[in-house]
Amino acid sequence: MDKPYLSPEEATKQLGICPREIRKMMRNNEIDFGIAIKRTMPSGEKKWKFYIYQQKINKITGGGEKIEEAEAM
C-alpha cells in the first residue's frame, strides 16, 4: 500500500517547485498542500514535519482531472 502523503521532495516532481520553497510556503500558510507540523524536541530544537496530499496537489494544479481522463481512454 502506498503511503497516504508525499514528502516535499516527492511533490517537487509534480509542482516544479524546489522542496525548500514548498516547505517555506507551507510553514507560512501561503498554500495548502497538506499539513505542516512544528515540533519542539526535548533538546529545545524545533523541527517541522510536512504531509502533502496528492488530492490537494490535484485540486490546485488541475492534475486530478487530467489523470482521470487519461485512465478512461
C-alpha atoms as a PDB file:
ATOM      1  CA  MET A   1       0.000   0.000   0.000  1.00  0.00           C
ATOM      2  CA  ASP A   2       1.262   3.476  -0.876  1.00  0.00           C
ATOM      3  CA  LYS A   3       1.646   5.993   1.905  1.00  0.00           C
ATOM      4  CA  PRO A   4      -1.219   8.495   2.012  1.00  0.00           C
ATOM      5  CA  TYR A   5       1.043  11.549   1.737  1.00  0.00           C
ATOM      6  CA  LEU A   6       4.066  12.867  -0.169  1.00  0.00           C
ATOM      7  CA  SER A   7       7.262  14.472   1.074  1.00  0.00           C
ATOM      8  CA  PRO A   8       8.303  17.889  -0.292  1.00  0.00           C
ATOM      9  CA  GLU A   9      10.977  16.060  -2.311  1.00  0.00           C
ATOM     10  CA  GLU A  10       8.349  13.819  -3.932  1.00  0.00           C
ATOM     11  CA  ALA A  11       5.923  16.698  -4.551  1.00  0.00           C
ATOM     12  CA  THR A  12       8.563  18.802  -6.305  1.00  0.00           C
ATOM     13  CA  LYS A  13       8.426  16.459  -9.313  1.00  0.00           C
ATOM     14  CA  GLN A  14       4.772  17.347  -9.897  1.00  0.00           C
ATOM     15  CA  LEU A  15       4.862  21.006  -8.894  1.00  0.00           C
ATOM     16  CA  GLY A  16       8.149  22.164 -10.407  1.00  0.00           C
ATOM     17  CA  ILE A  17       8.968  23.972  -7.151  1.00  0.00           C
ATOM     18  CA  CYS A  18      12.062  23.140  -5.108  1.00  0.00           C
ATOM     19  CA  PRO A  19      11.435  21.297  -1.799  1.00  0.00           C
ATOM     20  CA  ARG A  20      12.796  24.212   0.236  1.00  0.00           C
ATOM     21  CA  GLU A  21      10.243  26.572  -1.321  1.00  0.00           C
ATOM     22  CA  ILE A  22       7.403  24.076  -0.748  1.00  0.00           C
ATOM     23  CA  ARG A  23       8.361  23.816   2.945  1.00  0.00           C
ATOM     24  CA  LYS A  24       8.595  27.611   3.274  1.00  0.00           C
ATOM     25  CA  MET A  25       5.176  28.154   1.647  1.00  0.00           C
ATOM     26  CA  MET A  26       3.564  25.519   3.875  1.00  0.00           C
ATOM     27  CA  ARG A  27       5.157  26.923   7.066  1.00  0.00           C
ATOM     28  CA  ASN A  28       3.882  30.408   6.178  1.00  0.00           C
ATOM     29  CA  ASN A  29       0.381  29.156   5.196  1.00  0.00           C
ATOM     30  CA  GLU A  30       0.856  30.597   1.704  1.00  0.00           C
ATOM     31  CA  ILE A  31      -0.551  27.499   0.015  1.00  0.00           C
ATOM     32  CA  ASP A  32      -2.474  24.475   1.235  1.00  0.00           C
ATOM     33  CA  PHE A  33      -0.765  21.294   0.035  1.00  0.00           C
ATOM     34  CA  GLY A  34      -1.464  19.484   3.316  1.00  0.00           C
ATOM     35  CA  ILE A  35      -0.227  19.786   6.885  1.00  0.00           C
ATOM     36  CA  ALA A  36       2.920  21.386   8.310  1.00  0.00           C
ATOM     37  CA  ILE A  37       3.582  20.439  11.930  1.00  0.00           C
ATOM     38  CA  LYS A  38       6.152  22.192  14.101  1.00  0.00           C
ATOM     39  CA  ARG A  39       7.572  20.003  16.862  1.00  0.00           C
ATOM     40  CA  THR A  40       9.838  21.003  19.707  1.00  0.00           C
ATOM     41  CA  MET A  41      12.347  18.302  20.524  1.00  0.00           C
ATOM     42  CA  PRO A  42      13.429  17.564  24.134  1.00  0.00           C
ATOM     43  CA  SER A  43      16.667  19.411  23.359  1.00  0.00           C
ATOM     44  CA  GLY A  44      14.654  22.533  22.521  1.00  0.00           C
ATOM     45  CA  GLU A  45      15.356  22.207  18.803  1.00  0.00           C
ATOM     46  CA  LYS A  46      12.366  22.923  16.552  1.00  0.00           C
ATOM     47  CA  LYS A  47      11.660  20.521  13.690  1.00  0.00           C
ATOM     48  CA  TRP A  48       8.969  20.570  11.039  1.00  0.00           C
ATOM     49  CA  LYS A  49       7.151  17.611   9.504  1.00  0.00           C
ATOM     50  CA  PHE A  50       5.261  18.002   6.225  1.00  0.00           C
ATOM     51  CA  TYR A  51       2.383  15.875   4.962  1.00  0.00           C
ATOM     52  CA  ILE A  52       1.480  16.734   1.369  1.00  0.00           C
ATOM     53  CA  TYR A  53      -1.675  15.157  -0.011  1.00  0.00           C
ATOM     54  CA  GLN A  54      -1.994  14.195  -3.677  1.00  0.00           C
ATOM     55  CA  GLN A  55      -5.650  15.267  -3.759  1.00  0.00           C
ATOM     56  CA  LYS A  56      -4.685  18.813  -2.731  1.00  0.00           C
ATOM     57  CA  ILE A  57      -1.996  18.968  -5.416  1.00  0.00           C
ATOM     58  CA  ASN A  58      -4.547  17.758  -7.976  1.00  0.00           C
ATOM     59  CA  LYS A  59      -7.060  20.380  -6.852  1.00  0.00           C
ATOM     60  CA  ILE A  60      -4.527  23.212  -7.126  1.00  0.00           C
ATOM     61  CA  THR A  61      -2.939  22.092 -10.404  1.00  0.00           C
ATOM     62  CA  GLY A  62      -5.995  20.522 -12.014  1.00  0.00           C
ATOM     63  CA  GLY A  63      -3.966  17.310 -12.308  1.00  0.00           C
ATOM     64  CA  GLY A  64      -6.676  15.007 -10.999  1.00  0.00           C
ATOM     65  CA  GLU A  65      -8.996  15.664 -13.929  1.00  0.00           C
ATOM     66  CA  LYS A  66      -6.244  15.017 -16.477  1.00  0.00           C
ATOM     67  CA  ILE A  67      -5.206  11.789 -14.773  1.00  0.00           C
ATOM     68  CA  GLU A  68      -8.798  10.536 -14.619  1.00  0.00           C
ATOM     69  CA  GLU A  69      -9.372  11.403 -18.297  1.00  0.00           C
ATOM     70  CA  ALA A  70      -6.193   9.560 -19.354  1.00  0.00           C
ATOM     71  CA  GLU A  71      -7.221   6.463 -17.389  1.00  0.00           C
ATOM     72  CA  ALA A  72     -10.656   6.442 -19.053  1.00  0.00           C
ATOM     73  CA  MET A  73      -9.101   6.254 -22.547  1.00  0.00           C
END
